[in-house]
Structures are given as C-alpha cells and as structure tokens.
PDB file of C-alpha atoms and ligand atoms in Angstrom:
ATOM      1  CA  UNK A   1       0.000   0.000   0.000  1.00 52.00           C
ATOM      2  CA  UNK A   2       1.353   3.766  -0.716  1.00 61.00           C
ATOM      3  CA  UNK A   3       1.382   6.193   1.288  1.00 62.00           C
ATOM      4  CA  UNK A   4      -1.831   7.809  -0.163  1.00 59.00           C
ATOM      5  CA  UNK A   5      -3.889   5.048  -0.493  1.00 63.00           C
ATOM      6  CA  UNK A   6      -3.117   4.483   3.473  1.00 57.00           C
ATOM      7  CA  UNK A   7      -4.001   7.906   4.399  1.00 55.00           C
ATOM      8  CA  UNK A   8      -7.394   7.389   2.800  1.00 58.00           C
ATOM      9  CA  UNK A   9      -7.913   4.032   4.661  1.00 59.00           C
ATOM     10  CA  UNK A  10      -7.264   5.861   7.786  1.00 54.00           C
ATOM     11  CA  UNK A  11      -9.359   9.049   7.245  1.00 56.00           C
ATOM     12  CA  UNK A  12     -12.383   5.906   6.362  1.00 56.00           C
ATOM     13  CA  UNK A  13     -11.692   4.447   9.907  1.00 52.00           C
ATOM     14  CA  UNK A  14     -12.031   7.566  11.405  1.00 53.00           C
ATOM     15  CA  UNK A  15     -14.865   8.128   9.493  1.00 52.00           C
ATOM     16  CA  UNK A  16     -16.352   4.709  10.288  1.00 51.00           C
ATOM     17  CA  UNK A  17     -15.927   5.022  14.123  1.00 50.00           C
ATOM     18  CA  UNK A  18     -17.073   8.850  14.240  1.00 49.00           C
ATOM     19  CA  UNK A  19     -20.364   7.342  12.493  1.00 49.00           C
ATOM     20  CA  UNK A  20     -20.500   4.535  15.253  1.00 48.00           C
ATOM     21  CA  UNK A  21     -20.833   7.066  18.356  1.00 45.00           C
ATOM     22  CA  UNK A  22     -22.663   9.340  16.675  1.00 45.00           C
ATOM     23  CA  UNK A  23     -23.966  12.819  18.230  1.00 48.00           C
ATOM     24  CA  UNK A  24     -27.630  10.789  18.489  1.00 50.00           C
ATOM     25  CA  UNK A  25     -26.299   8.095  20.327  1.00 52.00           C
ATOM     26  CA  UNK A  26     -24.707   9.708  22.791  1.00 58.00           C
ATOM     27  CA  UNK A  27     -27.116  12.324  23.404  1.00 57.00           C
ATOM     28  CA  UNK A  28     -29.670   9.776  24.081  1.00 61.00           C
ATOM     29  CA  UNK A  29     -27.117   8.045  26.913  1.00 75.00           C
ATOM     30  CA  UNK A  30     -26.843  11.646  28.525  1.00 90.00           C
ATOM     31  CA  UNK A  31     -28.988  13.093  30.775  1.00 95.00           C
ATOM     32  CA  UNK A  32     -31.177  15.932  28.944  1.00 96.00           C
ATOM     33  CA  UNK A  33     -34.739  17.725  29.339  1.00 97.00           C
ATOM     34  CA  UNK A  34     -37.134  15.795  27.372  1.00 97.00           C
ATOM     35  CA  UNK A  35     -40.475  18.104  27.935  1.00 97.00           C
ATOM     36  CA  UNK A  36     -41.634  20.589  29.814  1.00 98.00           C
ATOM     37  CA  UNK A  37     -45.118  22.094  31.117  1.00 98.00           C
ATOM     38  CA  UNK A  38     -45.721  24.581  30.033  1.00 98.00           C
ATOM     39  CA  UNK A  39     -43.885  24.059  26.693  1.00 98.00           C
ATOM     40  CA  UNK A  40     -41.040  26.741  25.972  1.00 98.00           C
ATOM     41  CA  UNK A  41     -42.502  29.462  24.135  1.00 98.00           C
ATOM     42  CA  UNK A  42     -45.949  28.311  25.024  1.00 98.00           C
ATOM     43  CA  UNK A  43     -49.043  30.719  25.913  1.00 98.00           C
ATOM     44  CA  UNK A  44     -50.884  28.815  28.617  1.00 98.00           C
ATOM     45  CA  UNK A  45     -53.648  29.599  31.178  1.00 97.00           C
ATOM     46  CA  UNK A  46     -52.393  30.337  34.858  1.00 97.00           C
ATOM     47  CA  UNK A  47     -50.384  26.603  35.583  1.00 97.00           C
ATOM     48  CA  UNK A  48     -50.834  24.665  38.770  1.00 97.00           C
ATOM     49  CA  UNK A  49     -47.764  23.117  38.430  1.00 98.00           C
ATOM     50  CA  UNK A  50     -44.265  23.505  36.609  1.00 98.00           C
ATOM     51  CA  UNK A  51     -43.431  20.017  35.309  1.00 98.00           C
ATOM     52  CA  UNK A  52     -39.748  18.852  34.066  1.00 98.00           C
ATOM     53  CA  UNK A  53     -39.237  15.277  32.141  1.00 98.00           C
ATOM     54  CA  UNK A  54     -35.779  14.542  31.838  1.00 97.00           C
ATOM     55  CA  UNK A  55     -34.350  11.387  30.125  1.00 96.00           C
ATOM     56  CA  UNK A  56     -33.107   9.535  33.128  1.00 95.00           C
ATOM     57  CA  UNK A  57     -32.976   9.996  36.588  1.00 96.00           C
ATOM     58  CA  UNK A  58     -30.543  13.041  37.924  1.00 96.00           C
ATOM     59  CA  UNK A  59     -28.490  12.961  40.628  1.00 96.00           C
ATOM     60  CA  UNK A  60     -31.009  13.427  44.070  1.00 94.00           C
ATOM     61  CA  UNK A  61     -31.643  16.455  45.305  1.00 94.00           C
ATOM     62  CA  UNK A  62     -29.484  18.047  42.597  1.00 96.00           C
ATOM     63  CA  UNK A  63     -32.980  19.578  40.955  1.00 97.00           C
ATOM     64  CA  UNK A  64     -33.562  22.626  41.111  1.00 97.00           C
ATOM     65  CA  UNK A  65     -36.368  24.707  39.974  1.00 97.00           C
ATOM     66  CA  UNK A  66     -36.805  28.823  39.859  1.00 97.00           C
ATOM     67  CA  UNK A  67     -40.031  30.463  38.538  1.00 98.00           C
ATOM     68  CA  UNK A  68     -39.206  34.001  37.535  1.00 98.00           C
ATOM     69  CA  UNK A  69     -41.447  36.428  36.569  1.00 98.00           C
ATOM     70  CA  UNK A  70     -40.962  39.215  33.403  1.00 97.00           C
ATOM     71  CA  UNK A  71     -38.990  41.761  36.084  1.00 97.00           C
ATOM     72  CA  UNK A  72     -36.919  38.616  36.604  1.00 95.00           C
ATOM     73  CA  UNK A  73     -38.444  38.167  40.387  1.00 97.00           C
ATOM     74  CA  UNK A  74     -38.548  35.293  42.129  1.00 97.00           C
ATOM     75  CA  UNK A  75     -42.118  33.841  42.400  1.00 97.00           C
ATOM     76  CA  UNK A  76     -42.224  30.954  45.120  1.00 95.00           C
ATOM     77  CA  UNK A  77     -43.217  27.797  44.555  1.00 96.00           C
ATOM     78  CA  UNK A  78     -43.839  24.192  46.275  1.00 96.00           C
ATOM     79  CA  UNK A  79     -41.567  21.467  47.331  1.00 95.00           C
ATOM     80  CA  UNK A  80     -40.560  19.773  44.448  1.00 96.00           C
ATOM     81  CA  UNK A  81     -41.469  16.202  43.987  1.00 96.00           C
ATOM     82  CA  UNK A  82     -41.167  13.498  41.157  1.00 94.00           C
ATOM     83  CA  UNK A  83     -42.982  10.690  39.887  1.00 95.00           C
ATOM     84  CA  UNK A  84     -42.287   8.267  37.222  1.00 94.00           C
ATOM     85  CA  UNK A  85     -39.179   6.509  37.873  1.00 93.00           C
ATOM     86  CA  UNK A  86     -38.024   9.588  39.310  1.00 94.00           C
ATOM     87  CA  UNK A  87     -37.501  11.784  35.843  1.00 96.00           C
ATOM     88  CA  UNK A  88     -40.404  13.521  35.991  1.00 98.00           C
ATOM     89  CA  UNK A  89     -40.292  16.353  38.382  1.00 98.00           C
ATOM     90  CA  UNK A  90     -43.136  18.985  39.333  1.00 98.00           C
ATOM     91  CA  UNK A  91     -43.174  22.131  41.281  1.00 98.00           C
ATOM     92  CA  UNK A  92     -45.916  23.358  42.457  1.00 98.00           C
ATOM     93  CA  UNK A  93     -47.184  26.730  42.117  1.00 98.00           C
ATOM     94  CA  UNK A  94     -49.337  28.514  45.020  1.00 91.00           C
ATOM     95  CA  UNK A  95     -50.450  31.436  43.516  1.00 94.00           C
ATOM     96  CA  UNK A  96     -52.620  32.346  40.068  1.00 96.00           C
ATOM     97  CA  UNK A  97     -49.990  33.930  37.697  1.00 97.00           C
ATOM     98  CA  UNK A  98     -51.432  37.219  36.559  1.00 97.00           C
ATOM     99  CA  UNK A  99     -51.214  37.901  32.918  1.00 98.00           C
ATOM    100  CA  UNK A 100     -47.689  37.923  31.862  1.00 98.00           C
ATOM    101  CA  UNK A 101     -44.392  36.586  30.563  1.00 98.00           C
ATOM    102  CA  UNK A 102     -42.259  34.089  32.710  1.00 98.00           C
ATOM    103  CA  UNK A 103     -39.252  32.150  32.929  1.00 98.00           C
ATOM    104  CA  UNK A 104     -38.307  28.809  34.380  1.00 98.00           C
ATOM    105  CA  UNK A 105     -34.873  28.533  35.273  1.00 98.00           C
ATOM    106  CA  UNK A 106     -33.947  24.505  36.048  1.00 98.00           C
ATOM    107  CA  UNK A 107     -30.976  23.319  36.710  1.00 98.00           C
ATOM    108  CA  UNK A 108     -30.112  19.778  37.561  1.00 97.00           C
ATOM    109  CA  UNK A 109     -26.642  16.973  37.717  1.00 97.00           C
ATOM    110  CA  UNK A 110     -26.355  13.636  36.115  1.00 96.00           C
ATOM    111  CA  UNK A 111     -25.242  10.688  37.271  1.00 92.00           C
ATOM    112  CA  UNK A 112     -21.571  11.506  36.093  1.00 92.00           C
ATOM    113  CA  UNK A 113     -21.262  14.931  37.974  1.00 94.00           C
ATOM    114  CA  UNK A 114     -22.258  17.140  34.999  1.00 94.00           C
ATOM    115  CA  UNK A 115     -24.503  19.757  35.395  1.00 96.00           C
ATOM    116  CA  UNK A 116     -27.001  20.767  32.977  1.00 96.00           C
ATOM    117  CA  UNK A 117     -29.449  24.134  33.101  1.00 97.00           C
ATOM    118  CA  UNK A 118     -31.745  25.934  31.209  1.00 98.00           C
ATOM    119  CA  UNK A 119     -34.514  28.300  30.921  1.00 98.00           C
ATOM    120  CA  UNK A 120     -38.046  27.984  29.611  1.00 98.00           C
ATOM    121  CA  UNK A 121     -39.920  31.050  28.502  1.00 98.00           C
ATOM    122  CA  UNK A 122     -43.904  31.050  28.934  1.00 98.00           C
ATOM    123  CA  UNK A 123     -46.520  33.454  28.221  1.00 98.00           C
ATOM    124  CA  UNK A 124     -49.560  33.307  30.971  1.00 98.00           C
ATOM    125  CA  UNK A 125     -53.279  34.643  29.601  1.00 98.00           C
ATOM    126  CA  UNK A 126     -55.626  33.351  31.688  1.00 95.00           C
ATOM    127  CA  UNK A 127     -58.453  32.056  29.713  1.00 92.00           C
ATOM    128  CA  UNK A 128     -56.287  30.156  27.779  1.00 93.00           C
ATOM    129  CA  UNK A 129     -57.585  26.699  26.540  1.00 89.00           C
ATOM    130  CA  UNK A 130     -55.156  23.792  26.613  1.00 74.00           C
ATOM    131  CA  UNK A 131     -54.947  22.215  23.401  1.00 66.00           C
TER     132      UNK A 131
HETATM  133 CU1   CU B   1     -22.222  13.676  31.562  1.00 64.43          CU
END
C-alpha cells in the first residue's frame, strides 16, 4: 500500500468510528430535558404546576427549579417532587400567575457529575384553553 492510499484508509476508519458514536447516540445516553409544562414558548392559562421530564434519573436532590417572573423576580413555589421513575419532576405553584411573561430557570446533575441548566420562557393569559 502507498502512502496515499493508506491515508485514505485511515481518514475511512475515522470516518467509520465517528459514524458509530454518533452525536444521536450519545445524546440519548446523557442526561437531557425531554419536555416541559408549560412548553417553551408556550401561551398557557395560569399553571398549577411547573413540570420537568428529563431522560433519566438526575443525581437526588441536585434539581432545582426557579419560577421568575418578566422583572426577573422570584415567584415561590412548592416542594418539588417526582414521579415516574423519578424523571419527571413537578413544582408546584401557590399562587394564580397574573397575565404575563415568565421564565423557568432549572438546573439539575447527572449521574456523572455534569450539570445541565436551562430556561423555559412562557406566556400566561388566563383564559387560555389547553390544546
Ligand atoms: Cu455527563
């Protein structure tokens, strides 16, 4: 084999193996927020509840939940529980929202010590019918 033609078989391993662990594969292994309620970018009616699905179970206690309102103050809510297998986590909420934009701020740690965050924007008009 020449030197060319064994460069190209390399670059096709590499290739080959980068296929094998793909970006899908291993983002399905890693702990990520599957859903939410209410959706990002959603307009819902005054929630009960904020509710987080992640695809495994995080790291206990590690979950953490802020509801913040458009000024970016915190609005309290409930001690947070979970159901499922113990992905699904909800926070209550004690108070009707008044009209408004909001943002939930999660944050929560996988098994391996990573920590993964992120907000969900929300519109609130009561009246709103669920789909
Ligand atoms: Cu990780």
């Amino acid at each position: 084999m020449n030197r060319t033609r064994f460069l190209f078989a390399l670059t096709g391993l590499a290739a080959a193996s980068m296929f094998a662990a793909g970006p899908a594969s291993s983002d399905d292994l890693h702990l990520r927020l599957v859903s939410s309620a209410p959706e990002a970018d959603s307009t819902v009616a005054p929630p009960s509840e904020i509710r987080l699905t992640f695809s495994q179970v995080p790291q206990e206690g590690s979950t953490s939940v802020r509801l913040l309102d458009h000024a970016e103050s915190l609005i309290e809510t409930g001690k947070i529980t979970h159901s499922g297998d113990g992905e699904i986590f909800h926070a209550p909420v004690g108070t009707t929202l008044a009209d408004g934009s909001y943002t939930v701020a999660w944050r929560t740690m996988a098994d391996d010590g990573h920590v993964i965050r992120g907000e969900i924007p929300f519109v609130v008009k009561s009246g709103t019918i669920q789909p």
